[in-house]
Every structure is written in structure tokens, then in C-alpha cells.
Coordinates of C-alpha atoms and ligand atoms in Angstrom, one line a residue:
M1 CA -3.1 9.5 -13.5
R2 CA -3.2 5.9 -12.7
R3 CA -0.6 4.4 -10.9
V4 CA 1.5 1.5 -12.4
F5 CA 4.5 -0.1 -10.5
S6 CA 6.7 -2.9 -12.0
G7 CA 9.6 -4.4 -10.5
I8 CA 12.6 -7.1 -12.3
Q9 CA 15.4 -8.4 -10.7
P10 CA 19.6 -7.1 -11.4
S11 CA 20.0 -11.2 -11.2
G12 CA 21.9 -11.2 -14.5
E13 CA 20.7 -9.3 -18.2
L14 CA 17.9 -7.8 -19.7
H15 CA 16.8 -10.8 -21.9
L16 CA 14.3 -10.5 -24.6
G17 CA 11.6 -12.8 -22.7
N18 CA 12.0 -9.8 -19.7
Y19 CA 11.7 -7.0 -22.8
L20 CA 9.4 -8.7 -24.9
G21 CA 6.6 -9.4 -21.6
A22 CA 6.9 -7.1 -19.7
V23 CA 9.9 -3.8 -20.4
R24 CA 8.1 -2.6 -23.4
N25 CA 5.5 -1.9 -22.1
W26 CA 7.3 0.3 -18.9
V27 CA 8.1 1.8 -21.8
D28 CA 4.6 1.5 -23.5
M29 CA 3.5 2.7 -20.4
Q30 CA 5.1 5.8 -19.5
N31 CA 3.1 8.1 -22.1
E32 CA 0.1 7.5 -19.7
Y33 CA 0.9 6.8 -16.8
D34 CA 2.1 7.8 -13.3
C35 CA 4.9 5.3 -13.4
F36 CA 7.1 3.7 -10.6
F37 CA 9.6 0.9 -11.8
C38 CA 12.4 -0.5 -9.2
I39 CA 15.5 -3.0 -9.8
V40 CA 14.4 -5.0 -7.1
D41 CA 17.6 -5.6 -5.8
Y42 CA 16.3 -7.9 -2.1
H43 CA 14.6 -10.4 -4.5
A44 CA 18.2 -11.3 -6.2
I45 CA 18.8 -12.2 -3.1
T46 CA 16.6 -15.0 -2.9
Q47 CA 18.1 -17.0 -5.1
D48 CA 22.1 -18.0 -5.6
Y49 CA 24.0 -15.1 -6.4
E50 CA 27.5 -13.8 -5.8
A51 CA 27.5 -10.4 -3.2
A52 CA 30.7 -9.0 -5.8
K53 CA 28.3 -9.3 -8.8
L54 CA 25.0 -7.8 -7.4
H55 CA 26.5 -4.0 -7.5
P56 CA 27.6 -4.1 -11.1
R57 CA 24.6 -5.9 -12.1
T58 CA 22.7 -3.0 -10.4
L59 CA 23.6 -0.4 -11.8
D60 CA 23.9 -2.8 -15.3
M61 CA 20.5 -2.8 -15.2
A62 CA 19.7 0.1 -14.9
V63 CA 21.6 1.7 -17.9
S64 CA 19.9 -1.4 -19.5
L65 CA 16.2 -0.1 -18.8
L66 CA 17.3 3.7 -19.8
A67 CA 18.7 2.0 -23.2
A68 CA 15.4 0.6 -23.4
G69 CA 13.6 3.4 -23.7
I70 CA 12.3 4.2 -19.2
D71 CA 12.8 7.8 -19.6
P72 CA 13.6 9.7 -15.7
E73 CA 11.4 12.4 -16.9
R74 CA 8.4 10.7 -16.9
A75 CA 9.0 7.1 -15.0
V76 CA 10.3 7.1 -11.3
L77 CA 13.5 4.7 -11.5
F78 CA 15.7 3.7 -8.4
V79 CA 16.6 0.7 -6.8
Q80 CA 14.9 -1.0 -4.3
S81 CA 17.0 -1.7 -1.4
H82 CA 18.0 2.2 -1.3
V83 CA 14.2 2.8 -0.1
L84 CA 14.1 1.1 3.0
E85 CA 10.1 1.2 3.9
H86 CA 9.8 -1.9 1.5
T87 CA 11.1 -3.8 4.4
E88 CA 9.0 -2.1 6.1
L89 CA 6.0 -3.5 4.6
A90 CA 6.8 -7.1 3.5
W91 CA 7.4 -7.5 7.7
V92 CA 4.3 -6.3 8.3
F93 CA 2.5 -8.5 5.0
T94 CA 4.2 -11.7 6.5
T95 CA 1.4 -10.5 9.5
V96 CA -1.7 -11.0 7.2
T97 CA -0.4 -14.0 4.9
P98 CA -1.5 -17.3 4.7
I99 CA 1.8 -19.9 4.9
G100 CA -0.2 -22.1 3.0
E101 CA -0.6 -19.5 -0.2
L102 CA 2.9 -18.4 -0.1
E103 CA 3.5 -22.5 -0.3
R104 CA 1.4 -23.2 -3.4
M105 CA 3.1 -20.6 -5.9
T106 CA 4.1 -22.1 -8.4
Q107 CA 7.6 -20.3 -8.9
F108 CA 8.0 -21.2 -5.4
K109 CA 7.2 -24.0 -6.1
D110 CA 9.7 -24.2 -9.1
K111 CA 12.7 -22.3 -7.4
S112 CA 12.6 -24.6 -4.7
R113 CA 13.3 -27.8 -6.5
R114 CA 16.5 -25.7 -7.1
Q115 CA 16.9 -24.6 -3.9
E116 CA 19.6 -27.6 -0.9
S117 CA 17.8 -26.2 1.3
V118 CA 14.4 -24.0 0.8
L119 CA 14.9 -20.8 2.6
A120 CA 12.5 -18.2 4.0
G121 CA 13.0 -15.2 1.8
L122 CA 12.3 -17.2 -2.1
L123 CA 8.8 -18.6 0.2
N124 CA 8.2 -15.2 1.4
Y125 CA 9.2 -13.1 -2.1
P126 CA 5.2 -12.6 -3.1
V127 CA 4.8 -10.7 0.2
L128 CA 8.0 -8.4 -0.8
Q129 CA 6.1 -8.2 -4.0
A130 CA 2.9 -7.1 -2.7
A131 CA 4.5 -4.6 -0.9
D132 CA 6.8 -2.9 -3.6
V133 CA 3.5 -2.4 -5.4
L134 CA 0.6 -1.0 -3.1
L135 CA 3.3 0.8 -0.6
Y136 CA 2.9 3.4 -4.3
K137 CA -0.4 2.3 -4.0
A138 CA -0.4 1.0 -6.9
Q139 CA -3.5 -0.2 -9.2
M140 CA -1.6 -1.4 -12.4
V141 CA 1.3 -3.9 -12.2
P142 CA 3.0 -4.7 -16.0
V143 CA 4.6 -8.7 -15.7
G144 CA 4.6 -11.5 -18.1
E145 CA 2.4 -14.4 -17.4
D146 CA 4.9 -16.3 -15.2
Q147 CA 3.9 -13.0 -12.4
V148 CA 0.2 -13.2 -12.6
Q149 CA 0.1 -15.9 -9.8
H150 CA 2.2 -13.0 -7.2
I151 CA -0.5 -10.6 -8.6
E152 CA -3.6 -12.2 -7.3
L153 CA -1.9 -13.1 -4.3
M154 CA -1.5 -9.2 -3.6
R155 CA -4.4 -8.5 -3.8
E156 CA -5.5 -10.7 -0.9
I157 CA -2.4 -9.8 1.2
A158 CA -4.4 -5.7 0.5
R159 CA -8.3 -7.4 0.9
K160 CA -6.6 -8.9 5.0
W161 CA -5.5 -5.8 5.8
N162 CA -7.6 -3.5 4.9
A163 CA -10.4 -6.1 6.6
R164 CA -8.4 -5.5 9.5
Y165 CA -7.1 -2.4 9.5
G166 CA -8.8 0.6 7.0
E167 CA -11.3 -0.5 4.4
G168 CA -10.2 1.1 0.7
F169 CA -6.9 1.9 2.2
F170 CA -4.8 -1.0 -0.4
P171 CA -6.1 -0.9 -3.9
E172 CA -6.6 -4.4 -5.5
P173 CA -3.7 -3.9 -8.3
Q174 CA -4.3 -5.4 -12.0
P175 CA -1.1 -7.6 -14.0
A176 CA -1.4 -5.8 -17.5
I177 CA -0.1 -8.3 -19.8
T178 CA 1.2 -8.6 -24.0
H179 CA 0.7 -10.7 -26.2
A180 CA 4.1 -11.5 -25.9
R181 CA 3.0 -12.9 -22.6
R182 CA 5.8 -16.0 -22.2
I183 CA 9.1 -15.9 -24.4
I184 CA 10.4 -19.9 -23.6
G185 CA 14.0 -20.1 -23.6
L186 CA 16.5 -21.0 -26.3
D187 CA 15.9 -25.0 -24.8
G188 CA 12.6 -25.0 -26.4
Q189 CA 11.3 -25.5 -22.9
A190 CA 11.3 -23.5 -20.3
K191 CA 10.7 -19.6 -19.9
M192 CA 13.5 -17.3 -20.9
S193 CA 15.0 -16.4 -17.8
K194 CA 18.2 -15.9 -16.2
S195 CA 19.3 -18.2 -14.1
L196 CA 18.1 -20.5 -16.0
D197 CA 21.3 -19.9 -19.2
N198 CA 19.0 -20.6 -21.7
T199 CA 18.6 -16.3 -22.9
I200 CA 19.5 -13.5 -25.8
G201 CA 20.6 -10.4 -24.0
I202 CA 19.5 -7.3 -25.6
N203 CA 22.0 -5.4 -25.1
E204 CA 24.6 -8.4 -26.9
S205 CA 26.1 -8.0 -30.2
A206 CA 25.1 -9.3 -33.6
E207 CA 28.4 -12.2 -33.1
S208 CA 26.7 -13.0 -30.1
I209 CA 24.0 -13.3 -30.6
W210 CA 24.1 -15.9 -33.2
Q211 CA 26.4 -18.0 -30.9
H212 CA 23.4 -18.4 -28.4
L213 CA 21.2 -19.4 -31.5
R214 CA 22.9 -21.5 -33.1
P215 CA 22.7 -24.1 -30.2
A216 CA 18.9 -23.6 -29.7
V217 CA 16.6 -26.1 -30.1
T218 CA 13.9 -25.9 -32.6
D219 CA 11.4 -28.4 -33.8
P220 CA 12.6 -31.7 -31.8
A221 CA 10.9 -34.5 -35.1
R222 CA 13.4 -31.7 -37.4
V223 CA 16.8 -34.1 -37.3
K224 CA 17.8 -33.3 -41.2
K225 CA 17.4 -30.3 -43.2
S226 CA 15.6 -32.1 -45.2
D227 CA 12.9 -33.5 -43.5
P228 CA 10.0 -31.3 -43.3
G229 CA 9.5 -29.7 -39.7
T230 CA 6.6 -28.0 -38.2
P231 CA 6.9 -24.2 -37.7
E232 CA 3.8 -24.9 -34.7
K233 CA 6.2 -26.8 -32.9
C234 CA 9.2 -24.1 -33.2
N235 CA 10.7 -21.2 -30.4
I236 CA 12.6 -20.2 -33.5
Y237 CA 9.3 -19.9 -35.5
S238 CA 7.4 -18.4 -32.2
L239 CA 10.7 -15.9 -31.5
H240 CA 10.7 -14.7 -35.4
Q241 CA 6.7 -13.5 -34.6
H242 CA 8.4 -10.9 -32.3
F243 CA 10.7 -9.5 -34.7
S244 CA 10.7 -10.4 -38.3
P245 CA 7.7 -8.6 -40.6
E246 CA 4.7 -10.6 -41.5
E247 CA 5.7 -11.6 -45.3
M248 CA 9.0 -12.7 -43.7
I249 CA 6.9 -14.6 -41.6
Q250 CA 5.5 -16.5 -43.8
E251 CA 8.0 -17.4 -45.7
V252 CA 10.1 -18.3 -42.8
A253 CA 6.7 -20.8 -42.4
E254 CA 6.7 -22.0 -45.7
K255 CA 10.4 -22.8 -45.8
C256 CA 10.5 -24.2 -42.9
R257 CA 7.2 -27.3 -43.8
T258 CA 8.5 -27.9 -47.4
A259 CA 12.1 -28.4 -45.8
G260 CA 13.6 -24.8 -48.5
W261 CA 15.6 -23.5 -45.1
G262 CA 17.7 -25.8 -43.2
C263 CA 17.2 -24.6 -38.7
L264 CA 20.4 -22.5 -39.5
D265 CA 19.0 -20.9 -42.1
C266 CA 16.2 -19.9 -39.9
K267 CA 18.3 -19.0 -37.1
K268 CA 21.0 -16.6 -39.1
V269 CA 17.4 -14.7 -40.3
L270 CA 16.0 -14.2 -36.9
G271 CA 19.7 -12.9 -35.4
E272 CA 20.0 -9.9 -38.1
K273 CA 16.2 -9.3 -36.8
I274 CA 17.2 -9.0 -32.8
A275 CA 20.4 -7.7 -33.3
A276 CA 19.1 -4.7 -35.8
T277 CA 15.8 -4.5 -33.3
F278 CA 17.9 -3.9 -30.3
A279 CA 21.8 -1.7 -31.9
P280 CA 19.8 1.5 -30.3
F281 CA 20.2 -0.1 -27.5
R282 CA 23.2 -1.0 -27.3
E283 CA 24.3 2.3 -28.5
R284 CA 22.6 4.0 -25.9
A285 CA 23.9 1.4 -23.5
A286 CA 27.8 1.9 -24.9
E287 CA 27.3 5.7 -23.6
L288 CA 25.9 5.5 -20.5
R289 CA 27.7 3.3 -19.2
A290 CA 30.8 5.8 -20.3
D291 CA 29.1 8.1 -18.0
P292 CA 27.9 6.2 -14.6
E293 CA 27.8 10.6 -12.8
T294 CA 24.2 10.3 -14.8
V295 CA 23.3 7.3 -14.0
F296 CA 23.4 7.6 -10.1
E297 CA 22.2 10.4 -10.3
I298 CA 18.8 9.8 -12.4
L299 CA 18.8 6.6 -9.4
R300 CA 19.6 8.9 -6.8
D301 CA 16.3 10.9 -7.9
G302 CA 14.8 8.5 -8.5
A303 CA 15.0 7.3 -4.9
D304 CA 14.4 10.3 -3.1
R305 CA 11.2 10.4 -5.4
A306 CA 10.0 6.7 -4.9
R307 CA 10.9 7.5 -0.7
A308 CA 8.4 10.8 -0.5
V309 CA 5.3 8.8 -1.3
A310 CA 6.8 5.3 0.9
E311 CA 7.5 7.0 3.8
E312 CA 3.9 8.7 3.9
T313 CA 2.2 5.2 3.2
M314 CA 4.9 3.9 6.7
R315 CA 2.8 6.2 8.2
E316 CA -0.7 6.1 7.1
V317 CA -0.2 2.1 7.3
R318 CA 1.9 2.5 11.2
E319 CA -0.5 4.6 13.0
R320 CA -3.3 2.7 11.7
M321 CA -1.9 -0.3 12.7
G322 CA -1.6 0.9 16.1
F323 CA 2.2 1.6 16.4
M324 CA 3.8 4.2 19.3
P325 CA 5.0 7.1 16.9
A326 CA 8.7 7.2 17.0
D327 CA 8.9 11.0 15.8
Q328 CA 6.6 11.5 19.2
Y329 CA 9.0 9.2 21.3
A330 CA 12.3 7.9 20.3
R331 CA 15.2 8.7 18.0
R332 CA 15.3 8.3 14.8
Ligands
AQP1 N1 10.4 -15.6 -20.2 C1 9.6 -14.6 -19.8 N2 8.0 -14.4 -20.8 C2 7.4 -13.6 -20.8 N3 8.0 -12.0 -19.3 C3 8.8 -12.8 -18.5 N4 9.8 -12.0 -17.6 C4 10.8 -13.1 -16.6 N5 10.9 -13.9 -17.7 C5 9.3 -14.0 -19.1 C6 9.3 -10.8 -16.8 O1 10.2 -9.6 -16.5 C7 9.3 -9.5 -16.0 C8 11.2 -9.6 -14.8 O2 11.0 -10.0 -14.1 P1 12.0 -10.1 -13.1 O3 13.9 -10.4 -13.1 O4 12.2 -10.0 -11.9 O5 12.1 -11.8 -12.7 P2 11.5 -13.3 -13.4 O6 10.4 -13.3 -14.1 O7 12.1 -14.6 -11.9 O8 13.1 -13.6 -14.4 P3 13.9 -14.1 -14.9 O9 14.7 -14.0 -16.2 O10 12.8 -15.9 -14.6 O11 14.6 -14.2 -13.9 P4 15.9 -15.4 -12.4 O12 15.3 -16.2 -13.5 O13 16.3 -14.8 -12.1 O14 14.5 -15.5 -11.9 C9 9.2 -9.5 -15.3 O15 7.3 -9.1 -15.2 C10 8.8 -11.1 -15.7 O16 6.8 -11.5 -15.7

């Protein structure tokens, strides 16, 4: 069975972009592939974060993923920092990764603009990501479009390491992209992103979804309700494509072009559709929050299953790279 690996940062609430771009695909793939899904907390500390929030956010991400349909019977769900081999392999990979390649990554360029002093952790983010995937020798990585460049670099890292230490040892993983490859945020401009405060969380109540949608940016040419709009220029129309049935999408386009509806009317319908789509997720999330011990047990079991694979990969990596074996010469 082919192996799949993907991760998500506990840097905020699971949002529509994460779900449509990646997590929905994870849920489908767990029926067909050997799946490892990881809450990547070491990645989340590469941008400004509050230490007191990391633990609750990690737990909340686990709850959201389980509520969205990740099934611990069919996929391994775990927290990155619970399997120490991730950082060990990342260090190894820094020794075969050219700095120039890291500096040209779009995500690094975008996020480094938001940091006062640019930190090495942000630069090395794709190296840790390569370690995450290759530790499990995964062949497929379901992600949104923003991560495709990192997967290309991951393939190069695998090639460089293999060339020095063992041809064919690491596979060259391929991205698996959904048709919702890049969901735009409520600002109508940037990628929907936890750190940009332009999101709708999948566990939000109908009222909260509405509060977020109401001020969302639409077709900028539509100033008054009586102005006809261009649906193709409106992010609310794009979102309708993911939540509304075909006839509704056509009606939305028609009412926008003829100024039959104002933007608020269109948002109202969208808000209802989003709330209805995620209502079962919200219910499951509430049940899981009331029973945290079940979630802890899933994460403990996931980390044990992941560690078993990770330890074996690292044992072979150390051997091929010529390290003195610790079990022979040192107490660990
Ligand atoms: N707007 C999006 N459209 C499509 N896919 C997206 N993904 C994220 N945003 C969108 C995909 O979700 C997965 C998990 O993302 P992540 O949390 O690990 O990192 P990210 O891409 O950096 O997500 P955010 O929300 O933008 O987080 P912050 O703001 O903390 O950096 C990935 O597969 C990603 O492609």
C-alpha cells in the first residue's frame, strides 16, 4: 500500500482553506493508503507564538481533525514533537540543502517580511518538512498549492542525500492537490491563513460565521446594492462553488450580474451553507472536547506507531552516514 504523509500547524483554528485544500483529501485518502497525519508543532514555533497557547491549540487541532473525519483506526494521527526523530533527520538534511534554495522559497519570502529579525527556523522550515515526510518514506503528500514548492525542494533533498549515502533509500514524494488548491481569505486578496486573521474556522457557530462573512471583501467595483457585479471577481462567489449546489451557484451569478441581490444577501446564503456543512463536525468536536482522555489516547497510540517507523529509518540513516552506533558504545 502506498504511503501518505501530511501535516498541519497548530497555529490557530482549522479553517476552510486548510479543510478544502488539504484535510478533506486526507479523509478520502485514509480509505486507500497507509496514512500518517501529523500536527506539526515544531513548525508552528517558527513564527511569533504564545507558549501558553501551543498546548491547547495542539489539542484543539487534534479534536478538529478527528471531528473532520480522520479515523485513528485507518490513519496514524500524532504530534510531531512526540517523535524526536523529526528534528534529528532535519539536522541531517541541513547538511545536504543549499541555503540559496531555502532563500528562494515563496513562503519564506512572504513570512520573513512579517518578522523583524528573520530567524533560521523560518528559513529551515522546508528542511524540517522534508524530514517529516521522508522519515516515513512517504510517496504522496496531500497539500494545498502553497506547499508544492516545498515538495519540489523535498524531492531535491532526497536526491542529494541518496546520491551521497544510498541510491533509492528515500523516495521522491509527489504532491496530491485538490481542485480547491488555493482558498482566498475574507480580505479577498491573500491566501486564507491562520496567521492573517482572514479565516472562517470549521468549528465556528452559524452566528460567528456570519460575523466574519458580513465585512468580507466582494467585487470592489460593486459599491451600491444597485450596481451590477462580476461574480468571477468576487471571493464570496468562489466560496459558493465549494458549498452550494450547482443551481444555487448559477442563481448567485445571475443575481450578482443583474443586481438582483446585494452582497449581503449572497453572503447570507453562503453563511447558511457553510454552517450546515460543518454542523456535524461541530457536534463531534464538542463530544471530543468533553472527553479529552480519548483524544490523548489516540495521540499516544499514534506517536507509538509513528515512532516505530521513524526509529527504523533513523537507525539506517545513521548507519549509512557512518555514525558510531550509540547502543554499542553509549548509554542512551
Ligand atoms: N488558503 C488555503 N487554500 C488551500 N490550502 C491551504 N492550506 C492552508 N491554507 C490554505 C493547506 O492546509 C495545510 C495545512 O497548512 P498549515 O497549517 O500547515 O500551513 P499553512 O499553509 O501555512 O496554513 P496557514 O493557515 O496559512 O497557517 P499559518 O498562517 O500559521 O502559516 C497545508 O497542506 C496547506 O497547503
